[in-house]
Short mmCIF file of C-alpha atoms and ligand atoms in Angstrom, two decimals:
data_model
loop_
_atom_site.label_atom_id
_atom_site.label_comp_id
_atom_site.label_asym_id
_atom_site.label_seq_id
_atom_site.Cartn_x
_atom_site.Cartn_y
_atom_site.Cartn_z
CA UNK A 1 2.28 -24.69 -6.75
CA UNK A 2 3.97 -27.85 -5.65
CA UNK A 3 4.65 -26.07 -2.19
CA UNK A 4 1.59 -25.09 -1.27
CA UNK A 5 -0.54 -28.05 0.38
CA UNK A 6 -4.06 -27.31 -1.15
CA UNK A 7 -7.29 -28.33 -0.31
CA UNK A 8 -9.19 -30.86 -2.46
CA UNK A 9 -12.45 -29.27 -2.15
CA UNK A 10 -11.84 -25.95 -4.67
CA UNK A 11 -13.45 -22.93 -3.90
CA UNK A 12 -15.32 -21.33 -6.94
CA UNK A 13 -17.08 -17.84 -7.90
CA UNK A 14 -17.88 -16.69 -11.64
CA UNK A 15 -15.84 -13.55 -10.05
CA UNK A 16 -13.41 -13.41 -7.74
CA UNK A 17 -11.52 -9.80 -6.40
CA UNK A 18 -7.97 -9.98 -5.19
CA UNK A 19 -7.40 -7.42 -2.68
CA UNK A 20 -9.45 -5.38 0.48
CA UNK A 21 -8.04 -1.80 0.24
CA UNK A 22 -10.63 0.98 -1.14
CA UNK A 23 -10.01 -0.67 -4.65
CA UNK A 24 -11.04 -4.46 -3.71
CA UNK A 25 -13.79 -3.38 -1.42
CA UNK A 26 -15.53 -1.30 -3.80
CA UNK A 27 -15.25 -3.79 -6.58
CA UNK A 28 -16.71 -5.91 -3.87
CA UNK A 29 -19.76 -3.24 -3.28
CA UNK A 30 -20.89 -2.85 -6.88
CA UNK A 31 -20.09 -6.61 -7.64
CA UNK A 32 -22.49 -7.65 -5.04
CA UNK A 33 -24.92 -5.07 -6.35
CA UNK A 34 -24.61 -6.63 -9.80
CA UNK A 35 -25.77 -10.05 -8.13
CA UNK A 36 -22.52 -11.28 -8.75
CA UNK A 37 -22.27 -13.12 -5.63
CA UNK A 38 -17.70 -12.71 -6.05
CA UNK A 39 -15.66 -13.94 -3.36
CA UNK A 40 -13.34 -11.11 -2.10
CA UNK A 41 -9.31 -12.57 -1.05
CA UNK A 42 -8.51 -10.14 1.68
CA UNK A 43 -4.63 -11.02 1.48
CA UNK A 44 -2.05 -10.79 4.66
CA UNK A 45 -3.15 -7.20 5.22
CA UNK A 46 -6.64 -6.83 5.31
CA UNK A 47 -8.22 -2.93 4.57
CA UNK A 48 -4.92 -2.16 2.60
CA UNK A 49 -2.46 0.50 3.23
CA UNK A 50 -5.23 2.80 4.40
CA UNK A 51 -5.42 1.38 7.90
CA UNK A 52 -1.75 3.06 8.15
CA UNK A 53 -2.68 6.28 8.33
CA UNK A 54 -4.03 8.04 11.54
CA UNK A 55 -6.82 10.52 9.84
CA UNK A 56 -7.78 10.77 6.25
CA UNK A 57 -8.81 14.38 5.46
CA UNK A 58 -9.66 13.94 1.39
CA UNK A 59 -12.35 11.21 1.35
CA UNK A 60 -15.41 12.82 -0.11
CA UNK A 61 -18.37 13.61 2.77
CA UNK A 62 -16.18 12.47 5.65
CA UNK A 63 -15.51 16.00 7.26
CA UNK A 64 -14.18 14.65 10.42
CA UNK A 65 -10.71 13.18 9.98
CA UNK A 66 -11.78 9.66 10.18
CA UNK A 67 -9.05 7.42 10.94
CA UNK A 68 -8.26 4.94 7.98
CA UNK A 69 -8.81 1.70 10.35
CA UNK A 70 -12.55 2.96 10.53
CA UNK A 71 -12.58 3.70 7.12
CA UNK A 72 -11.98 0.19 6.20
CA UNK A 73 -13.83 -1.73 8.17
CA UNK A 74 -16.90 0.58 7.47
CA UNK A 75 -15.90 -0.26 3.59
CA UNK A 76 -16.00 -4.05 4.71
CA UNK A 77 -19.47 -3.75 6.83
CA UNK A 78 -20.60 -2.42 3.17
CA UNK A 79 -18.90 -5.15 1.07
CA UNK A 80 -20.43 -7.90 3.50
CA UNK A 81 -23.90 -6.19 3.38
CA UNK A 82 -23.92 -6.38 -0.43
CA UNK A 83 -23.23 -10.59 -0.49
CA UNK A 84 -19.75 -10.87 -0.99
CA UNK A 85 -17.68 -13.78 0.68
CA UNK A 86 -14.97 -12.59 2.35
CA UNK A 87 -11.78 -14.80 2.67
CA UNK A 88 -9.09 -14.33 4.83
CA UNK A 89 -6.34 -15.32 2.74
CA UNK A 90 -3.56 -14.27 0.23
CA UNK A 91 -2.83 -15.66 -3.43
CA UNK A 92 0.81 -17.09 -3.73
CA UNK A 93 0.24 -17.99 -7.25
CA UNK A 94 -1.90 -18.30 -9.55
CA UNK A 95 -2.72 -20.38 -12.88
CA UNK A 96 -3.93 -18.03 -15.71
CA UNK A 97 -3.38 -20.40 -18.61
CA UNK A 98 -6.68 -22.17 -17.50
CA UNK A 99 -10.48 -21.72 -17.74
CA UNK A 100 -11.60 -20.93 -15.07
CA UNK A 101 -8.51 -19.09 -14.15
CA UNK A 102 -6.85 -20.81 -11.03
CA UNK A 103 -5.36 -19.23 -7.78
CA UNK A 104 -4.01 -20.62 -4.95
CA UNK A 105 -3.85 -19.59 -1.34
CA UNK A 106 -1.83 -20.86 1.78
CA UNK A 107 -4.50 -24.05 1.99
CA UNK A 108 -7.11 -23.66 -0.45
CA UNK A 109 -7.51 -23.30 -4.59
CA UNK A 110 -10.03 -20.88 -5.77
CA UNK A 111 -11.14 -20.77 -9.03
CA UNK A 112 -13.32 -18.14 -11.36
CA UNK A 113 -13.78 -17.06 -14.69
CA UNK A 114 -13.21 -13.65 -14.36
CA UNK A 115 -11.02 -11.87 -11.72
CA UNK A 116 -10.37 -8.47 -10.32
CA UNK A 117 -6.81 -8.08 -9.48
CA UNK A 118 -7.08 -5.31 -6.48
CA UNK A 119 -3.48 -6.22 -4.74
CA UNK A 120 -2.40 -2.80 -4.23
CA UNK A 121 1.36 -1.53 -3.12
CA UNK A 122 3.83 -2.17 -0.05
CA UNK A 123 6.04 0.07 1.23
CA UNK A 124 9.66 0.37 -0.28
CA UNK A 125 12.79 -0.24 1.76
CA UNK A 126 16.31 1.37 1.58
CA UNK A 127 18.54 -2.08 0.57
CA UNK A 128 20.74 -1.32 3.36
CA UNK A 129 22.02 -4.51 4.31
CA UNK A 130 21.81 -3.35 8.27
CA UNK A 131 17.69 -2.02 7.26
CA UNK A 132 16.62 -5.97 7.17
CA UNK A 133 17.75 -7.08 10.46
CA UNK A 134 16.63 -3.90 12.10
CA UNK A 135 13.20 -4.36 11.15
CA UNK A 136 11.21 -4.89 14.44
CA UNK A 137 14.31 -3.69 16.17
CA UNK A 138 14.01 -0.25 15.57
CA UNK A 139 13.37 0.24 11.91
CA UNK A 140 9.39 0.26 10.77
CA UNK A 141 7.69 1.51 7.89
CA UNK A 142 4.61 1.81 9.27
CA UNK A 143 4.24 4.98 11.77
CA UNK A 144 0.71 4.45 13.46
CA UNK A 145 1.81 1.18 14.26
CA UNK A 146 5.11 1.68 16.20
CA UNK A 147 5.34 4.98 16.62
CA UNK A 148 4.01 4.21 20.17
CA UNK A 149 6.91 2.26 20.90
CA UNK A 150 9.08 5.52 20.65
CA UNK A 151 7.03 7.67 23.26
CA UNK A 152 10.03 10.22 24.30
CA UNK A 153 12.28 9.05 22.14
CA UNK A 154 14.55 10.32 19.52
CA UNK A 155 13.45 8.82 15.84
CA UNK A 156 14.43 9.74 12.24
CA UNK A 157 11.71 9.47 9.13
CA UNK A 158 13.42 9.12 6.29
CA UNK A 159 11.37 10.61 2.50
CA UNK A 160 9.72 13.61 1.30
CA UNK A 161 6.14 12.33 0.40
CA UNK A 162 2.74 12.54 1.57
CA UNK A 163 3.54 9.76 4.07
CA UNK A 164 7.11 10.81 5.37
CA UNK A 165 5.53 14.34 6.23
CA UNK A 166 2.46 12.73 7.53
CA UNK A 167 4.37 10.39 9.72
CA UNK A 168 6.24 12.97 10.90
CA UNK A 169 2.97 14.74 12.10
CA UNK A 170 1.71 11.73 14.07
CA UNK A 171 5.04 10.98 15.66
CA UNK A 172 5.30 14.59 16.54
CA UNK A 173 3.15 13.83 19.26
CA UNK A 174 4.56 10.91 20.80
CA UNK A 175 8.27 11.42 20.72
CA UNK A 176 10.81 13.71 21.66
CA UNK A 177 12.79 14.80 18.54
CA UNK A 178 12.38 13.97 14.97
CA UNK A 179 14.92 13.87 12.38
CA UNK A 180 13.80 14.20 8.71
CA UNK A 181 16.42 13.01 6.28
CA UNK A 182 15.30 13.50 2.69
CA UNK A 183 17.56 13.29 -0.49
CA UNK A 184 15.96 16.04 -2.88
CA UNK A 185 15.61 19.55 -1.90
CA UNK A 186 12.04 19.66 -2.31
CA UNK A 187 8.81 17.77 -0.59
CA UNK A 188 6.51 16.60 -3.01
CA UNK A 189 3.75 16.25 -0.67
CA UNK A 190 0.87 17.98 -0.23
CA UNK A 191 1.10 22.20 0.55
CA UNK A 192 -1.15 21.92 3.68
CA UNK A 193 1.35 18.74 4.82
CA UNK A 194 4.40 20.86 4.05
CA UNK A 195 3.22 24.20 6.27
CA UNK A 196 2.35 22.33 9.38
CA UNK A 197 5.58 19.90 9.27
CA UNK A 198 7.56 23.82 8.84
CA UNK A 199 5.71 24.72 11.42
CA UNK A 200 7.07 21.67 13.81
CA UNK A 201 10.74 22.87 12.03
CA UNK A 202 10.43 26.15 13.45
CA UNK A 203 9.31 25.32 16.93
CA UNK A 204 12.55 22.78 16.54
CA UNK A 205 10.82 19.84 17.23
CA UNK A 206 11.94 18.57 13.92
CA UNK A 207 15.14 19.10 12.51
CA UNK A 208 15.41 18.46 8.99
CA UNK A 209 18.01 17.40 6.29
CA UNK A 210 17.86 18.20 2.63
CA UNK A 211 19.96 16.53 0.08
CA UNK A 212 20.77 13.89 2.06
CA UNK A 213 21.08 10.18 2.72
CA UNK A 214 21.29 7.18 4.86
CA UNK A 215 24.60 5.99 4.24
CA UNK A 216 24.45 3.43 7.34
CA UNK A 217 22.04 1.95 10.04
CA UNK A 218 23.60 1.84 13.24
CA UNK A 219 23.29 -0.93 16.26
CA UNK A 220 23.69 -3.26 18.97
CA UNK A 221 22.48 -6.99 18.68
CA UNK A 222 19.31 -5.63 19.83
CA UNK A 223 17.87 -2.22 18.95
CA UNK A 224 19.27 0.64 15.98
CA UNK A 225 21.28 3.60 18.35
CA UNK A 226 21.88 5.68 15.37
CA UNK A 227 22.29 7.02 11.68
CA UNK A 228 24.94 7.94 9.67
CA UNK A 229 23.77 10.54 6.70
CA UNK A 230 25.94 11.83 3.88
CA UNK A 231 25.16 14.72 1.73
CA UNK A 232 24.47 14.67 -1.59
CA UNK A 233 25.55 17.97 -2.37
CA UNK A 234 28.62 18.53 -0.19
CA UNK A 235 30.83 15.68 0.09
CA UNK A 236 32.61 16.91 3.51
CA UNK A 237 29.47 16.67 5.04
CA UNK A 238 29.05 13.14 7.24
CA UNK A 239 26.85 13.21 10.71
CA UNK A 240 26.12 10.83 12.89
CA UNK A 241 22.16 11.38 14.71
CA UNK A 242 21.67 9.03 18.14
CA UNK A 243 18.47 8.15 17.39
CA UNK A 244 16.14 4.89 18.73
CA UNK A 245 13.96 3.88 15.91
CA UNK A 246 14.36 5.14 12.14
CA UNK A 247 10.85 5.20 9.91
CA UNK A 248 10.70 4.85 5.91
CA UNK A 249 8.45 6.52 4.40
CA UNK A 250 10.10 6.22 0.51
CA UNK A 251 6.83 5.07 -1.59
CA UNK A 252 5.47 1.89 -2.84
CA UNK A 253 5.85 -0.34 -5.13
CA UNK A 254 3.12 -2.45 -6.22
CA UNK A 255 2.09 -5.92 -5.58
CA UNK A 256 2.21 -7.69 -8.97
CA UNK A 257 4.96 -10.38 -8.34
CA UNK A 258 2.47 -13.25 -9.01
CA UNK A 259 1.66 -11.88 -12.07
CA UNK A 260 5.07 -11.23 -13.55
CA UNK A 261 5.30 -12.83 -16.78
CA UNK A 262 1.78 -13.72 -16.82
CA UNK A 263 -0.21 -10.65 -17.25
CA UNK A 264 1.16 -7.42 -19.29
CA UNK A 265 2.98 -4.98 -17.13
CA UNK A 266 5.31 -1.87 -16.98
CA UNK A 267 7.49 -1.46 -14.18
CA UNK A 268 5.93 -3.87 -12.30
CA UNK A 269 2.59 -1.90 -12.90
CA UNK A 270 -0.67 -3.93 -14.48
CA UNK A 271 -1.31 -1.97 -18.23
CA UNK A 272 -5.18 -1.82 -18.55
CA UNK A 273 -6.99 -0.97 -21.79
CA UNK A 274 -7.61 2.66 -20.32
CA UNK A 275 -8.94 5.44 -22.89
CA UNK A 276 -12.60 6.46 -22.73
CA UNK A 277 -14.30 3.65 -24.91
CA UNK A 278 -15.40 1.39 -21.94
CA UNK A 279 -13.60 -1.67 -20.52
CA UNK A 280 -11.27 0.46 -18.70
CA UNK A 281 -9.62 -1.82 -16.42
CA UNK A 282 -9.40 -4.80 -18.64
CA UNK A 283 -6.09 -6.04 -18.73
CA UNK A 284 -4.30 -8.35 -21.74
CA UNK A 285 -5.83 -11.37 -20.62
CA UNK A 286 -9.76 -10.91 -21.75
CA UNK A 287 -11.62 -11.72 -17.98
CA UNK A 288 -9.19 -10.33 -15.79
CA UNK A 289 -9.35 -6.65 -14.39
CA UNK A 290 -6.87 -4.71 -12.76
CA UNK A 291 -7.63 -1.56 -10.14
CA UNK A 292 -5.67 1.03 -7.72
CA UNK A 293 -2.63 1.09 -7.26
CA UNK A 294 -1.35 -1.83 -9.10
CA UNK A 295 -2.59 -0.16 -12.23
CA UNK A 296 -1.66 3.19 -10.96
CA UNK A 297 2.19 4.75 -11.04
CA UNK A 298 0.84 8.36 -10.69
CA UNK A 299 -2.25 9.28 -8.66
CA UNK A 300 -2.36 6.28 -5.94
CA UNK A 301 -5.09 7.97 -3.51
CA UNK A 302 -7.31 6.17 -2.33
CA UNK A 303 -10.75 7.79 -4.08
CA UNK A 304 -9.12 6.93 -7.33
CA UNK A 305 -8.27 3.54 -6.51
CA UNK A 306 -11.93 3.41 -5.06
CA UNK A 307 -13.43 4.73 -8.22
CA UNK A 308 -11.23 1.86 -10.60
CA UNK A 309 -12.50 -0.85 -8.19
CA UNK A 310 -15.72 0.63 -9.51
CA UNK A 311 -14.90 0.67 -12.81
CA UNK A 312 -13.62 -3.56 -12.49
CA UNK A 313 -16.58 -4.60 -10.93
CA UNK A 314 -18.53 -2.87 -14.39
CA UNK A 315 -16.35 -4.28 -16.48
CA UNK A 316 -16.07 -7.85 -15.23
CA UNK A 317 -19.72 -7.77 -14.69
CA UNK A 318 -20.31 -7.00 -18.34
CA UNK A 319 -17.91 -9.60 -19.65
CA UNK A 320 -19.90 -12.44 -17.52
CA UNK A 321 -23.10 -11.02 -19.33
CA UNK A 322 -21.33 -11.68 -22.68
CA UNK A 323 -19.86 -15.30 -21.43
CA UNK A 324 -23.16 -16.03 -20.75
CA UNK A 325 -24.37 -14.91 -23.98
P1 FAD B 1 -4.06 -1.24 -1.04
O1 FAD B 1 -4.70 -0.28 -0.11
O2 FAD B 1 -2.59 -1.28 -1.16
O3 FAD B 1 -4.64 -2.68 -0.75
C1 FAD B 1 -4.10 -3.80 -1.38
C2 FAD B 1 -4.80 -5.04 -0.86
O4 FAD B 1 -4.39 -6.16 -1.63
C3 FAD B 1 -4.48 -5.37 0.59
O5 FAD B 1 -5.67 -5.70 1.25
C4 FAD B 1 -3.58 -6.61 0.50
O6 FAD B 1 -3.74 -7.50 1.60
C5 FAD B 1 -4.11 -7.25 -0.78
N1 FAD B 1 -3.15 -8.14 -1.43
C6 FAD B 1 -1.86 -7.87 -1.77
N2 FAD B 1 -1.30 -8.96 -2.35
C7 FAD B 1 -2.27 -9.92 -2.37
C8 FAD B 1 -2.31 -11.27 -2.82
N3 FAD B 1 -1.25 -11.85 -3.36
N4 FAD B 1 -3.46 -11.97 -2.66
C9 FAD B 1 -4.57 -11.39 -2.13
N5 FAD B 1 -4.58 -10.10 -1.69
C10 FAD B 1 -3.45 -9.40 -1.80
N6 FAD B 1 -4.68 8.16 0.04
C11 FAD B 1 -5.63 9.10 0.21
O7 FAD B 1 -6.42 9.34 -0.71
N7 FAD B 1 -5.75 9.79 1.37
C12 FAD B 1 -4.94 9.58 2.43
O8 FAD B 1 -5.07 10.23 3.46
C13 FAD B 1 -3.93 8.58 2.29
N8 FAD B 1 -3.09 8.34 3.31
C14 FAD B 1 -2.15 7.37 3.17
C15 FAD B 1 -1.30 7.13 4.27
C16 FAD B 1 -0.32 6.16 4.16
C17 FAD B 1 0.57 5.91 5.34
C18 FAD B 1 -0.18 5.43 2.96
C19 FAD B 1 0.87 4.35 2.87
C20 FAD B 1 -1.01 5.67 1.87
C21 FAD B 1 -2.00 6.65 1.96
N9 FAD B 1 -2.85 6.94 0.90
C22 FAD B 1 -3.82 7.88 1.05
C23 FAD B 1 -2.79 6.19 -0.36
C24 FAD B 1 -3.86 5.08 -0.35
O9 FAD B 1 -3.76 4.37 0.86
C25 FAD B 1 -3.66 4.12 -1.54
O10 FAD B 1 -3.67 4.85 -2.74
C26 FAD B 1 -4.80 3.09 -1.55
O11 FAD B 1 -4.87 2.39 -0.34
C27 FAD B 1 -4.61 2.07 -2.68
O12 FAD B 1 -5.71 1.22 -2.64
P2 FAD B 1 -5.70 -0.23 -3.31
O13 FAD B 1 -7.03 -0.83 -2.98
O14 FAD B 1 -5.29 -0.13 -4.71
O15 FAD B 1 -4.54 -1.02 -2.59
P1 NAP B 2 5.91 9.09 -2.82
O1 NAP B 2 4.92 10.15 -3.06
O2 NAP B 2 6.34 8.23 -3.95
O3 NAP B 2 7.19 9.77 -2.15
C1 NAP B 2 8.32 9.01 -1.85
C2 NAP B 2 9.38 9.92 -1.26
O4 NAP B 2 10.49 9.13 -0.89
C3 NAP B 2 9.88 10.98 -2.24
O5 NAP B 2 10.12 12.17 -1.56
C4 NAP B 2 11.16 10.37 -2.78
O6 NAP B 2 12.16 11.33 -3.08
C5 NAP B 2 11.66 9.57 -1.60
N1 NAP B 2 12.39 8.38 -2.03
C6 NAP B 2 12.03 7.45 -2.95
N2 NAP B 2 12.95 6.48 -3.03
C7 NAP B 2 13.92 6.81 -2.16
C8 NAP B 2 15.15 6.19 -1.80
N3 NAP B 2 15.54 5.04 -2.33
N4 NAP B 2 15.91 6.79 -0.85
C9 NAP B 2 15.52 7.95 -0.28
N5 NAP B 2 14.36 8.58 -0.58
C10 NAP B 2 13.58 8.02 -1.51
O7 NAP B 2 5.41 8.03 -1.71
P2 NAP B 2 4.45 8.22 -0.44
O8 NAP B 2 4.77 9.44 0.30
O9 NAP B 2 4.48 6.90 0.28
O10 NAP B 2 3.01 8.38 -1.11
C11 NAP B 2 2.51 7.33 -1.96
C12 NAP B 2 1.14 7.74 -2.51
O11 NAP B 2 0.20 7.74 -1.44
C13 NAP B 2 1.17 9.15 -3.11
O12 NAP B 2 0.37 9.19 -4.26
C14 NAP B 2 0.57 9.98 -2.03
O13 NAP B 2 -0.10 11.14 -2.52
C15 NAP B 2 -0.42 9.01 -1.37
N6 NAP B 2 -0.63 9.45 0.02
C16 NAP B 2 -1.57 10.41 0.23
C17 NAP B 2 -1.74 10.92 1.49
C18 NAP B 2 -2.77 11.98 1.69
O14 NAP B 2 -3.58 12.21 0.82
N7 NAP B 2 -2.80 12.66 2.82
C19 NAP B 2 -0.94 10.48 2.53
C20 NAP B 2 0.04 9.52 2.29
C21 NAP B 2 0.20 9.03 1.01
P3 NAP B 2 12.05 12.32 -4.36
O15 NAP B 2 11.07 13.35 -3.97
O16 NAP B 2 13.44 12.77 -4.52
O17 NAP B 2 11.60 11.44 -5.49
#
């Protein structure tokens, strides 16, 4: 708290929502609806790890690929329709030994008696010591936003997911040759995913490596040139791939650092009350909600972090009608 120059004036809602992927935004919609009047913290990346992703194929009555960056701002127009405030900042700690709880951004405190915390995931590096000061330089984790960078290029995704395959997809039609290095033996992504990306393997615009690794990033002071990758399953096999720019695509972990010893968690995952008895998302601390993928080490789509955000706004709405009370 002590390094954070805040602003004397304190900003204050009876609700506030942390977080504007699917999960904070529709808190935000049914929040507003609910007369609520909640501020909404957007954080450092506003619309959430949905504006990563080129077309979104499973959201319910949108038949026509829409891209996630139109997704979310659509989801904002809504949220800003319904009476929300919408800040444009993110939460570096917060205070939630106090009534009203007590959060501070990078100039301002905000203050609230309940909260939703909607802070989602961010992507998962390697720990390669070489991955950190090739980010920018070559190594992203975030596809639709460089890929571009590598038109004609050679480039390397590294994971099995949903994301690695759909990565690999978009980049397919930018650069020249795609490498995919993943360490099981399996994809666990979706079926549909897994045919077209074998389709792309056959027509040898990707080549692809099972049971394998990253063992080292290579470089010049400037940009990655290369990989090396070991196998996990033979240990002759060693390979160097020239590549240009090197995507991970190796899950997420969520964003619950402020909350570590604070709020109730399980690998770094908020525990809600769950079950089917009502007050679904309430967390240990009686006011404050959790929703998507924070509370969420299984599903993490983005209609079921949508449809928790829900369930928060419900739940916080019917604990203000009690504090009233
Ligand atoms: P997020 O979308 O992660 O949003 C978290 C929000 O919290 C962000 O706005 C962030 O700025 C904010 N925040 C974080 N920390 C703080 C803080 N300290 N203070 C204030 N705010 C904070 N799912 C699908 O169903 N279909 C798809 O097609 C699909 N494609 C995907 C493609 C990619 C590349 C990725 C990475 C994921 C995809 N997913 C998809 C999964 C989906 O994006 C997530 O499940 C969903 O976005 C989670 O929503 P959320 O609201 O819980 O969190
Ligand atoms: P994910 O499903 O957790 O997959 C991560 C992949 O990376 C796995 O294949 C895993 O290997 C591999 N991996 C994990 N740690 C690694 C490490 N240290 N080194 C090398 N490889 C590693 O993550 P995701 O693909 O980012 O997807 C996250 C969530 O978003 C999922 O729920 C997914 O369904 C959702 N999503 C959905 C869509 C869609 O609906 N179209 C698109 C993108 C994402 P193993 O298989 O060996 O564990």
């Amino acid at each position: 708290m002590k390094n954070f120059k805040i602003d004397k004036k304190i900003k204050y809602s009876q609700l506030i929502i942390l977080g504007s992927g699917p999960a904070g935004y529709t808190a935000g919609i049914y929040a507003g609806r609910a007369n609520l009047k909640p501020f909404l913290i957007t954080g450092n990346d506003c619309g959430g790890q949905l504006i990563k992703t080129e077309h979104i194929e499973n959201w319910p009555g949108e038949i026509n690929n829409i891209s996630g960056l139109k997704l979310m701002n659509r989801m904002q127009e809504q949220v800003k329709k319904n009476n929300v405030k919408i800040f444009n900042d993110h939460i570096n700690t917060v205070n939630l030994n106090v009534k009203p709880f007590s959060m501070f951004g990078y100039n301002t405190e905000y203050q609230s008696d309940a909260l939703i915390i909607a802070t989602g995931a961010s992507a998962r590096y390697l720990g390669l010591p070489s991955e950190e000061y090739y980010k920018g330089k070559g190594v992203s984790a975030c596809a639709i936003c460089d890929g571009p960078f590598f038109k004609n290029k050679k480039v390397a995704i590294v994971g099995g997911g949903n994301t690695a395959l759909e990565d690999a997809l978009f980049l397919s039609k930018i650069v020249k040759k795609i490498y995919i290095i993943h360490r099981n033996k399996k994809f666990r992504a979706e079926k549909i995913l897994i045919s077209r990306v074998m389709k792309q393997i056959n027509e040898k615009k990707i080549d692809l490596y099972l049971n394998c690794t990253i063992k080292e990033i290579l470089g010049n002071e400037n940009n990655i040139t290369g990989i090396k990758i070991i196998s996990k399953k033979d240990i002759k096999f060693k390979k160097k791939i020239n590549i240009e720019g090197l995507f991970i695509a190796i899950g997420h972990d969520p964003n619950t650092h402020i909350f570590n010893k604070k709020i109730k968690m399980n690998n770094g995952y908020i525990i809600v009350k769950s079950g089917n008895h009502g007050n679904f998302t309430q967390t240990n601390i009686p006011g404050i909600f959790a929703a998507g993928d924070v509370i969420d080490h299984v599903y993490k789509q983005a209609i079921t972090s949508a449809s928790s955000g829900c369930m928060a706004a419900i739940d916080a709405s019917r604990y203000l009608e009690q504090l009233q009370k």
